[in-house]
Amino acid sequence: MPGILKYIIYIIAAVVLSLNVSCRQKLPQHTESDRNVALSPDYTSISIPPNIAPLNFRIKETANSYLVRFYNSNGTDFIIRSKTGNIQIPVKKWRKLLSDAKEYSVDVFTSESQKWSKFNTITNYITSDPIDNYLTYRLIEPGFVGWNKMGIYQRDLETFNETPIILNGLSDGSCVNCHTFNGNSNKTMMFHVRGKNGGTIVYRNNTLSKINTTTDNTISQGVYSSWHPSGNYIASSVNKIIQSFHAIPDKKIEVCDTLSDIVVYDINTNIATSCRMLSDPDLLETFPNWSPDGRYLYFCRAKKQSVNNYDQIWYDLMRIAFNPDDFSFGEVDTVLTVSDQKRSISFPRVSPDGRYLLFCISDYGNFSIWHSESDLYLIDLTTGELTHPDINSDKSESFHSWSSSGRWIVFSSRRGDGLYTRPFFSYFDASGKAHKPFILPQKKSFSYFKFMKSYNLPEFITDNVKLNPGKLRKTINSEPVQFVFKN
């Protein structure tokens, strides 16, 4: 018996020892290439949240075999082998890798003719600031000409789970667009239904309603919208939009306004109003966005031009004072003028702390997604300092939004192929610096090469939207509440 017990103890000790052997001892004999590895997506030297889904990737190096080692200073250490170069990280190991760590390292090895080579070590940084749990977006073909199926979706950023908020099958194939949330909340949102059974769907206080924002005194129904922080008002542009097509290779579609104003809806009283400063017939006003305290409405404004002069429409950044107590407007201020430089501003979005404002600048117009020169800019509203964050590319950067903490930015980018819009995240630290962006992770590293739809209007929310499809269909098919316009 003592001999058997001794043998069992020996076996247990051997197993324990094998479990604690350093991962380095499992690595193949190799040479150092002193070269950075090419990955797709480019998940190198980035700052990531501690609650993001695994950053799966594809190794863009020709080889017969691939080996990747992941490790951190806390002792987490594991290897993934691949014959194809596609690296899919197990969720449990990924979470352990990010748990209570400030950074993690990645060593990539490739083998040809049974000779292994190691690339330079990748170090990624793990911030202490989590990202909001969900990202919402519309999926649509990039041409914006026709569609069959479209929907507004929500993606769990801690996993790869994607679920629809609204599919246009519930609206008999009509367009659904321009979803907007109040303060990153899943409990207060709106979106538009265009075409059959058209109207604006509002979800507030656990109640769905449908409103008709078209009046005899406004140009159109609401288009680009922003919730007042109180949840009582919605500011919307009303636009007459035209779309045309270029006949030159590097320009495809032009979208511009011939008319546009801004109106504010009182959700509780069904009254819409505006003022001369927001509806000047000689000017184009669009892209409203409230300050976090609800005392200012930021917007873009340009001099109206003829359709033939679409490339001479240049928007400046403005703001107007607002009193939510009596539903009235104050003075208009110019925040930033770029029209004198023949440049144009679009999509102003104020950070949750009210200090920073992120926006796009392009050569003209406001539909920046089709302007490859469109870049993101940042203005410090306290100091007035204007900066050009190092997160831009040589392709279009467009619609963007802030996380609820203000520590994360998501923005639309066409970097890569110049055609499909993808969501990218950037860490925005306490000093006001935006870190190297990274693309929304997918379960399959090659997903973006096969997915033929664009991600439109990415917005952070803190939890998922729970809408009953039956109630949503019933609301869409119902008669809308008519807003009344009062000046």
Coordinates of C-alpha atoms in Angstrom, one line a residue:
M1 CA 0.0 0.0 0.0
P2 CA 2.8 2.5 0.9
G3 CA 4.3 1.8 -2.6
I4 CA 1.0 2.5 -4.3
L5 CA 0.4 5.7 -2.3
K6 CA 3.9 6.8 -3.2
Y7 CA 3.3 6.2 -6.8
I8 CA 0.0 8.1 -6.7
I9 CA 1.7 11.1 -5.0
Y10 CA 4.4 10.9 -7.7
I11 CA 1.8 11.1 -10.5
I12 CA 0.0 14.0 -8.9
A13 CA 3.2 15.9 -8.5
A14 CA 4.1 15.3 -12.1
V15 CA 0.7 16.6 -13.3
V16 CA 0.9 19.7 -11.1
L17 CA 4.5 20.3 -12.3
S18 CA 3.3 20.0 -16.0
L19 CA 0.5 22.5 -15.4
N20 CA 3.0 25.0 -14.0
V21 CA 5.7 24.6 -16.6
S22 CA 6.4 27.9 -18.3
C23 CA 4.8 28.4 -21.6
R24 CA 8.3 29.3 -22.9
Q25 CA 9.3 25.7 -22.6
K26 CA 6.5 24.7 -25.0
L27 CA 7.6 27.1 -27.7
P28 CA 9.5 25.7 -30.7
Q29 CA 13.1 26.5 -31.4
H30 CA 13.0 29.7 -33.5
T31 CA 14.9 32.7 -34.8
E32 CA 14.1 36.3 -34.2
S33 CA 13.0 38.1 -37.3
D34 CA 13.1 41.7 -35.8
R35 CA 10.0 42.6 -37.9
N36 CA 6.5 43.6 -36.9
V37 CA 3.9 41.1 -37.9
A38 CA 1.0 42.0 -40.2
L39 CA -2.4 41.3 -38.6
S40 CA -5.9 41.8 -39.8
P41 CA -7.5 43.6 -38.1
D42 CA -4.6 45.6 -36.8
Y43 CA -4.8 44.9 -33.1
T44 CA -1.3 46.1 -32.2
S45 CA -0.2 48.8 -29.7
I46 CA -3.8 49.6 -28.8
S47 CA -5.6 50.6 -25.6
I48 CA -8.7 48.4 -25.0
P49 CA -11.4 48.2 -22.3
P50 CA -11.3 45.4 -19.7
N51 CA -14.8 44.2 -20.9
I52 CA -14.3 43.9 -24.6
A53 CA -14.9 40.6 -26.6
P54 CA -11.9 38.7 -27.7
L55 CA -9.8 40.5 -30.4
N56 CA -9.6 37.6 -32.9
F57 CA -7.4 38.2 -35.9
R58 CA -5.8 36.8 -39.0
I59 CA -2.0 36.6 -39.5
K60 CA -1.2 38.1 -42.9
E61 CA 2.1 36.3 -43.3
T62 CA 2.7 33.4 -45.7
A63 CA 3.6 30.2 -43.7
N64 CA 2.8 26.5 -43.3
S65 CA 2.0 26.8 -39.6
Y66 CA 1.3 29.6 -37.1
L67 CA 1.6 29.8 -33.3
V68 CA 0.6 32.7 -31.1
R69 CA 1.4 33.1 -27.4
F70 CA -0.7 35.4 -25.2
Y71 CA 0.6 36.3 -21.7
N72 CA 0.5 39.0 -19.0
S73 CA 2.5 39.8 -15.9
N74 CA -0.1 38.0 -13.6
G75 CA 0.9 34.6 -14.9
T76 CA -1.8 34.0 -17.5
D77 CA 0.0 32.3 -20.4
F78 CA -1.5 30.3 -23.3
I79 CA -0.8 29.3 -26.8
I80 CA -3.0 29.0 -29.9
R81 CA -1.9 27.1 -33.0
S82 CA -3.3 27.4 -36.5
K83 CA -2.7 26.1 -40.0
T84 CA -4.6 28.9 -41.6
G85 CA -3.4 32.0 -39.7
N86 CA -6.9 32.6 -38.3
I87 CA -6.6 33.1 -34.5
Q88 CA -9.8 32.6 -32.5
I89 CA -9.2 33.2 -28.7
P90 CA -11.2 31.2 -26.2
V91 CA -13.5 33.5 -24.2
K92 CA -12.5 32.1 -20.8
K93 CA -8.8 32.5 -21.5
W94 CA -9.4 36.0 -22.9
R95 CA -11.2 37.2 -19.8
K96 CA -8.5 35.8 -17.6
L97 CA -5.8 37.5 -19.7
L98 CA -7.5 40.9 -19.2
S99 CA -8.5 40.3 -15.6
D100 CA -6.6 42.6 -13.1
A101 CA -3.9 43.4 -15.7
K102 CA -2.7 46.6 -17.2
E103 CA -1.4 45.2 -20.4
Y104 CA -0.8 41.9 -22.2
S105 CA 1.7 40.7 -24.8
V106 CA 1.4 38.7 -28.0
D107 CA 4.2 36.7 -29.6
V108 CA 3.5 35.5 -33.2
F109 CA 5.5 32.6 -34.7
T110 CA 5.4 31.3 -38.2
S111 CA 6.9 28.2 -39.7
E112 CA 8.1 27.3 -43.2
S113 CA 10.0 24.2 -44.0
Q114 CA 9.8 23.3 -40.3
K115 CA 11.8 26.4 -39.4
W116 CA 10.1 28.8 -36.9
S117 CA 10.5 32.5 -36.8
K118 CA 9.3 35.0 -34.2
F119 CA 8.1 38.5 -34.9
N120 CA 8.4 41.5 -32.6
T121 CA 6.3 41.2 -29.4
I122 CA 3.0 43.1 -29.5
T123 CA 2.0 44.9 -26.4
N124 CA -1.6 46.0 -25.9
Y125 CA -2.8 48.1 -23.0
I126 CA -5.9 47.4 -20.8
T127 CA -7.5 50.6 -19.4
S128 CA -9.3 50.8 -16.1
D129 CA -12.3 52.4 -17.9
P130 CA -14.9 49.8 -19.2
I131 CA -16.8 50.5 -22.4
D132 CA -20.6 50.7 -22.5
N133 CA -22.1 47.2 -22.8
Y134 CA -23.8 47.7 -26.2
L135 CA -23.3 49.3 -29.5
T136 CA -26.2 50.1 -31.8
Y137 CA -26.1 50.6 -35.6
R138 CA -28.1 50.2 -38.8
L139 CA -26.9 47.7 -41.3
I140 CA -27.4 48.7 -44.9
E141 CA -25.8 48.4 -48.3
P142 CA -23.3 51.2 -48.8
G143 CA -25.0 52.7 -52.0
F144 CA -28.0 54.2 -50.2
V145 CA -30.0 53.7 -53.4
G146 CA -32.0 50.6 -52.8
W147 CA -32.4 47.9 -50.2
N148 CA -34.2 44.7 -49.6
K149 CA -33.6 44.1 -45.9
M150 CA -32.4 46.5 -43.3
G151 CA -32.5 46.9 -39.6
I152 CA -31.2 48.6 -36.5
Y153 CA -29.2 46.2 -34.4
Q154 CA -27.5 46.1 -31.0
R155 CA -24.2 44.3 -30.3
D156 CA -23.1 43.0 -26.9
L157 CA -19.6 44.3 -26.8
E158 CA -18.5 41.8 -24.2
T159 CA -19.5 38.9 -26.5
F160 CA -20.3 38.5 -30.2
N161 CA -24.1 38.4 -29.7
E162 CA -25.9 40.7 -32.1
T163 CA -29.7 41.1 -31.9
P164 CA -32.1 43.3 -33.9
I165 CA -33.9 46.3 -32.3
I166 CA -36.1 46.8 -35.4
L167 CA -36.1 44.9 -38.7
N168 CA -37.9 46.6 -41.6
G169 CA -40.0 43.5 -42.1
L170 CA -42.0 44.9 -39.2
S171 CA -42.7 48.0 -41.3
D172 CA -43.6 46.2 -44.5
G173 CA -40.1 46.8 -46.0
S174 CA -40.0 50.6 -45.3
C175 CA -36.8 52.3 -44.5
V176 CA -35.9 52.6 -40.8
N177 CA -33.2 55.1 -39.8
C178 CA -31.7 57.8 -37.6
H179 CA -32.0 56.0 -34.3
T180 CA -31.1 58.3 -31.4
F181 CA -30.8 57.6 -27.6
N182 CA -30.9 60.0 -24.7
G183 CA -27.7 59.9 -22.7
N184 CA -26.7 56.4 -23.7
S185 CA -29.9 55.0 -22.1
N186 CA -31.6 51.9 -23.5
K187 CA -34.9 53.2 -22.1
T188 CA -35.3 56.4 -24.2
M189 CA -34.9 56.2 -27.9
M190 CA -36.4 57.2 -31.2
F191 CA -36.1 56.3 -34.9
H192 CA -37.9 57.1 -38.1
V193 CA -39.9 55.0 -40.4
R194 CA -39.9 56.3 -44.0
G195 CA -42.5 55.4 -46.7
K196 CA -45.5 53.3 -45.9
N197 CA -46.8 53.8 -42.4
G198 CA -44.2 56.5 -42.0
G199 CA -43.6 58.4 -38.8
T200 CA -41.3 58.8 -35.8
I201 CA -41.3 56.0 -33.3
V202 CA -40.6 57.1 -29.7
Y203 CA -39.8 54.8 -26.8
R204 CA -40.0 56.5 -23.5
N205 CA -41.1 55.6 -20.0
N206 CA -41.6 52.0 -21.2
T207 CA -44.2 53.2 -23.7
L208 CA -44.1 53.1 -27.5
S209 CA -45.7 55.9 -29.5
K210 CA -45.8 57.1 -33.1
I211 CA -45.7 60.8 -34.0
N212 CA -46.1 62.7 -37.2
T213 CA -43.5 65.5 -37.1
T214 CA -44.6 67.0 -40.5
T215 CA -46.5 70.2 -40.2
D216 CA -47.6 72.9 -42.7
N217 CA -45.0 75.2 -41.3
T218 CA -41.9 72.9 -41.6
I219 CA -39.9 71.6 -44.6
S220 CA -40.3 67.9 -43.8
Q221 CA -40.6 65.4 -41.0
G222 CA -37.7 65.2 -38.6
V223 CA -34.4 64.0 -39.9
Y224 CA -31.2 64.3 -37.7
S225 CA -32.3 64.4 -34.1
S226 CA -31.0 64.9 -30.6
W227 CA -32.7 64.2 -27.2
H228 CA -32.7 66.9 -24.6
P229 CA -31.1 65.5 -21.4
S230 CA -34.5 66.0 -19.6
G231 CA -36.1 63.6 -22.0
N232 CA -38.9 66.1 -22.6
Y233 CA -37.7 67.6 -25.9
I234 CA -36.2 66.4 -29.2
A235 CA -34.4 68.8 -31.5
S236 CA -34.6 67.8 -35.2
S237 CA -33.4 69.1 -38.4
V238 CA -36.0 69.3 -41.2
N239 CA -34.4 69.0 -44.6
K240 CA -35.0 68.9 -48.3
I241 CA -32.3 66.5 -49.4
I242 CA -31.1 65.7 -52.9
Q243 CA -28.8 62.9 -54.0
S244 CA -26.8 62.8 -57.1
F245 CA -24.0 60.7 -58.6
H246 CA -20.6 61.7 -59.8
A247 CA -19.1 60.5 -63.1
I248 CA -15.5 60.4 -61.9
P249 CA -13.9 57.3 -60.3
D250 CA -12.8 58.7 -56.9
K251 CA -16.2 60.3 -56.1
K252 CA -19.4 58.4 -56.1
I253 CA -22.4 60.0 -54.4
E254 CA -23.2 63.5 -53.4
V255 CA -25.9 64.3 -50.8
C256 CA -26.8 67.8 -49.9
D257 CA -29.5 70.0 -48.6
T258 CA -31.4 72.6 -50.6
L259 CA -33.4 73.6 -47.6
S260 CA -33.0 72.9 -43.9
D261 CA -34.1 74.3 -40.5
I262 CA -34.1 73.0 -36.9
V263 CA -37.2 72.6 -34.8
V264 CA -37.7 71.4 -31.2
Y265 CA -40.5 69.1 -30.2
D266 CA -42.1 69.1 -26.8
I267 CA -42.9 65.4 -26.3
N268 CA -45.4 66.0 -23.5
T269 CA -47.5 68.7 -25.2
N270 CA -47.1 67.6 -28.9
I271 CA -46.0 71.1 -29.7
A272 CA -43.1 71.9 -32.1
T273 CA -41.4 75.3 -32.3
S274 CA -38.4 77.1 -33.8
C275 CA -37.0 80.6 -34.0
R276 CA -35.5 82.9 -36.6
M277 CA -31.9 81.8 -35.7
L278 CA -32.8 78.2 -36.4
S279 CA -34.9 78.7 -39.5
D280 CA -33.5 81.5 -41.5
P281 CA -34.7 81.2 -45.1
D282 CA -31.2 82.3 -46.4
L283 CA -29.3 79.7 -44.3
L284 CA -29.1 76.0 -43.9
E285 CA -29.3 74.8 -40.3
T286 CA -28.7 71.1 -39.4
F287 CA -27.2 68.5 -37.1
P288 CA -28.5 69.6 -33.7
N289 CA -26.8 68.3 -30.6
W290 CA -27.6 69.3 -27.0
S291 CA -25.1 70.2 -24.3
P292 CA -25.2 67.8 -21.3
D293 CA -26.8 70.5 -19.1
G294 CA -29.5 71.1 -21.7
R295 CA -28.8 74.8 -21.8
Y296 CA -27.3 75.0 -25.3
L297 CA -28.1 73.5 -28.6
Y298 CA -25.1 73.1 -30.9
F299 CA -25.7 72.9 -34.7
C300 CA -24.1 73.5 -38.1
R301 CA -25.0 76.4 -40.3
A302 CA -24.2 77.4 -43.9
K303 CA -25.3 80.0 -46.5
K304 CA -27.8 78.5 -48.9
Q305 CA -26.5 77.8 -52.4
S306 CA -28.0 76.6 -55.7
V307 CA -27.7 72.9 -56.5
N308 CA -25.0 73.6 -59.1
N309 CA -22.9 75.2 -56.3
Y310 CA -23.1 72.2 -54.0
D311 CA -19.3 72.3 -53.5
Q312 CA -19.5 75.8 -52.1
I313 CA -21.8 74.9 -49.2
W314 CA -19.6 75.4 -46.1
Y315 CA -21.0 74.8 -42.6
D316 CA -19.7 76.6 -39.5
L317 CA -20.3 75.4 -35.9
M318 CA -22.9 77.4 -33.9
R319 CA -24.8 77.1 -30.6
I320 CA -27.9 78.7 -29.3
A321 CA -29.0 79.2 -25.7
F322 CA -32.1 77.3 -24.6
N323 CA -34.3 77.6 -21.5
P324 CA -36.0 74.2 -20.8
D325 CA -38.2 75.8 -18.2
D326 CA -40.2 77.9 -20.6
F327 CA -39.3 76.3 -23.9
S328 CA -37.5 79.4 -25.2
F329 CA -34.4 80.3 -27.1
G330 CA -31.7 82.9 -26.4
E331 CA -28.7 84.2 -28.3
V332 CA -26.7 82.5 -31.0
D333 CA -22.9 82.2 -30.7
T334 CA -20.3 81.1 -33.3
V335 CA -18.2 78.3 -31.8
L336 CA -15.9 77.8 -34.8
T337 CA -15.8 79.3 -38.3
V338 CA -14.2 77.3 -41.1
S339 CA -16.3 78.5 -44.1
D340 CA -13.7 81.3 -44.6
Q341 CA -11.2 78.5 -45.3
K342 CA -13.6 76.8 -47.7
R343 CA -14.1 73.9 -45.2
S344 CA -17.2 72.5 -43.7
I345 CA -18.3 71.1 -40.3
S346 CA -20.7 68.2 -39.6
F347 CA -21.9 66.0 -36.8
P348 CA -21.0 68.0 -33.7
R349 CA -21.2 65.8 -30.6
V350 CA -20.5 67.1 -27.1
S351 CA -18.8 64.9 -24.5
P352 CA -20.8 63.8 -21.4
D353 CA -18.9 66.2 -19.2
G354 CA -19.5 69.1 -21.5
R355 CA -15.9 69.9 -22.0
Y356 CA -15.1 68.5 -25.4
L357 CA -16.9 68.6 -28.8
L358 CA -16.0 66.1 -31.5
F359 CA -17.0 66.8 -35.1
C360 CA -16.0 66.3 -38.8
I361 CA -14.4 68.7 -41.2
S362 CA -14.5 68.1 -44.9
D363 CA -14.1 70.2 -48.0
Y364 CA -17.8 71.0 -48.4
G365 CA -21.3 69.9 -47.6
N366 CA -22.3 67.8 -44.6
F367 CA -22.7 64.2 -45.8
S368 CA -19.1 63.4 -44.8
I369 CA -19.3 59.6 -45.2
W370 CA -18.9 60.1 -49.0
H371 CA -15.9 62.5 -48.5
S372 CA -12.6 60.7 -48.3
E373 CA -11.0 63.8 -46.9
S374 CA -13.4 64.0 -44.0
D375 CA -11.5 63.9 -40.7
L376 CA -12.4 64.1 -37.0
Y377 CA -11.5 67.2 -35.0
L378 CA -11.8 68.1 -31.4
I379 CA -12.4 71.4 -29.7
D380 CA -11.9 72.0 -26.0
L381 CA -14.9 74.1 -25.1
T382 CA -13.1 75.4 -21.9
T383 CA -10.0 76.6 -23.6
G384 CA -11.1 76.9 -27.2
E385 CA -8.1 74.7 -28.3
L386 CA -8.7 72.9 -31.6
T387 CA -6.9 69.6 -32.2
H388 CA -6.7 67.0 -35.0
P389 CA -6.6 63.7 -33.1
D390 CA -4.3 61.0 -34.3
I391 CA -7.1 58.6 -35.1
N392 CA -7.8 59.6 -38.7
S393 CA -6.9 57.8 -41.9
D394 CA -6.7 58.7 -45.6
K395 CA -10.4 57.6 -45.9
S396 CA -13.6 59.0 -44.7
E397 CA -14.1 59.4 -40.9
S398 CA -17.7 60.3 -40.2
F399 CA -20.5 59.8 -37.6
H400 CA -19.3 59.3 -34.1
S401 CA -20.6 59.2 -30.5
W402 CA -19.3 59.2 -26.9
S403 CA -19.7 56.4 -24.3
S404 CA -21.6 57.3 -21.1
S405 CA -18.3 57.8 -19.2
G406 CA -16.8 60.0 -22.0
R407 CA -13.7 57.7 -22.0
W408 CA -14.6 55.9 -25.3
I409 CA -15.3 57.2 -28.7
V410 CA -16.9 55.2 -31.5
F411 CA -16.7 56.5 -35.1
S412 CA -17.5 55.5 -38.6
S413 CA -14.6 54.9 -40.9
R414 CA -14.0 53.7 -44.5
R415 CA -10.3 53.0 -43.9
G416 CA -9.4 49.9 -45.8
D417 CA -11.5 49.5 -48.9
G418 CA -13.0 53.0 -49.0
L419 CA -16.5 51.7 -49.6
Y420 CA -17.8 49.9 -46.5
T421 CA -18.3 51.8 -43.2
R422 CA -17.0 50.0 -40.1
P423 CA -17.2 51.1 -36.4
F424 CA -13.9 51.9 -34.7
F425 CA -13.2 52.5 -31.0
S426 CA -10.7 54.9 -29.5
Y427 CA -9.8 55.4 -25.8
F428 CA -10.2 59.0 -24.8
D429 CA -8.1 59.5 -21.7
A430 CA -8.4 62.0 -18.8
S431 CA -5.8 64.3 -20.5
G432 CA -8.0 64.6 -23.6
K433 CA -5.8 62.3 -25.8
A434 CA -7.5 59.9 -28.2
H435 CA -5.6 56.6 -28.5
K436 CA -5.0 54.4 -31.6
P437 CA -8.4 53.1 -32.8
F438 CA -9.4 49.5 -33.2
I439 CA -12.2 48.0 -35.2
L440 CA -15.3 46.3 -33.6
P441 CA -14.1 42.7 -32.9
Q442 CA -15.8 39.8 -34.7
K443 CA -16.0 36.1 -33.9
K444 CA -14.4 35.2 -37.3
S445 CA -11.4 37.3 -38.1
F446 CA -12.3 37.3 -41.8
S447 CA -15.9 38.5 -41.2
Y448 CA -15.4 42.0 -42.7
F449 CA -14.1 40.5 -45.9
K450 CA -17.4 38.7 -46.5
F451 CA -20.0 41.0 -45.0
M452 CA -21.5 43.2 -47.7
K453 CA -23.2 45.8 -45.5
S454 CA -22.1 49.1 -43.9
Y455 CA -22.4 49.9 -40.2
N456 CA -24.4 53.1 -40.1
L457 CA -24.7 55.6 -37.1
P458 CA -22.9 53.7 -34.3
E459 CA -24.3 54.7 -30.9
F460 CA -23.3 53.5 -27.4
I461 CA -25.9 52.3 -24.9
T462 CA -25.4 51.0 -21.4
D463 CA -27.8 48.1 -21.7
N464 CA -29.8 46.3 -24.5
V465 CA -33.1 47.6 -25.8
K466 CA -36.0 45.3 -25.0
L467 CA -38.8 46.0 -27.5
N468 CA -41.6 43.5 -28.1
P469 CA -41.8 42.9 -31.9
G470 CA -45.6 42.5 -31.8
K471 CA -46.1 45.8 -29.9
L472 CA -43.6 47.5 -32.2
R473 CA -45.4 46.3 -35.4
K474 CA -48.7 47.5 -33.9
T475 CA -47.2 50.9 -33.1
I476 CA -45.8 51.3 -36.6
N477 CA -49.1 50.4 -38.1
S478 CA -51.0 52.8 -35.9
E479 CA -52.2 56.4 -36.6
P480 CA -49.5 58.9 -35.5
V481 CA -50.0 61.7 -33.0
Q482 CA -49.8 64.9 -34.9
F483 CA -47.5 67.6 -33.7
V484 CA -48.7 71.2 -33.8
F485 CA -46.2 74.0 -34.8
K486 CA -46.2 77.2 -32.8
N487 CA -43.6 80.0 -33.2

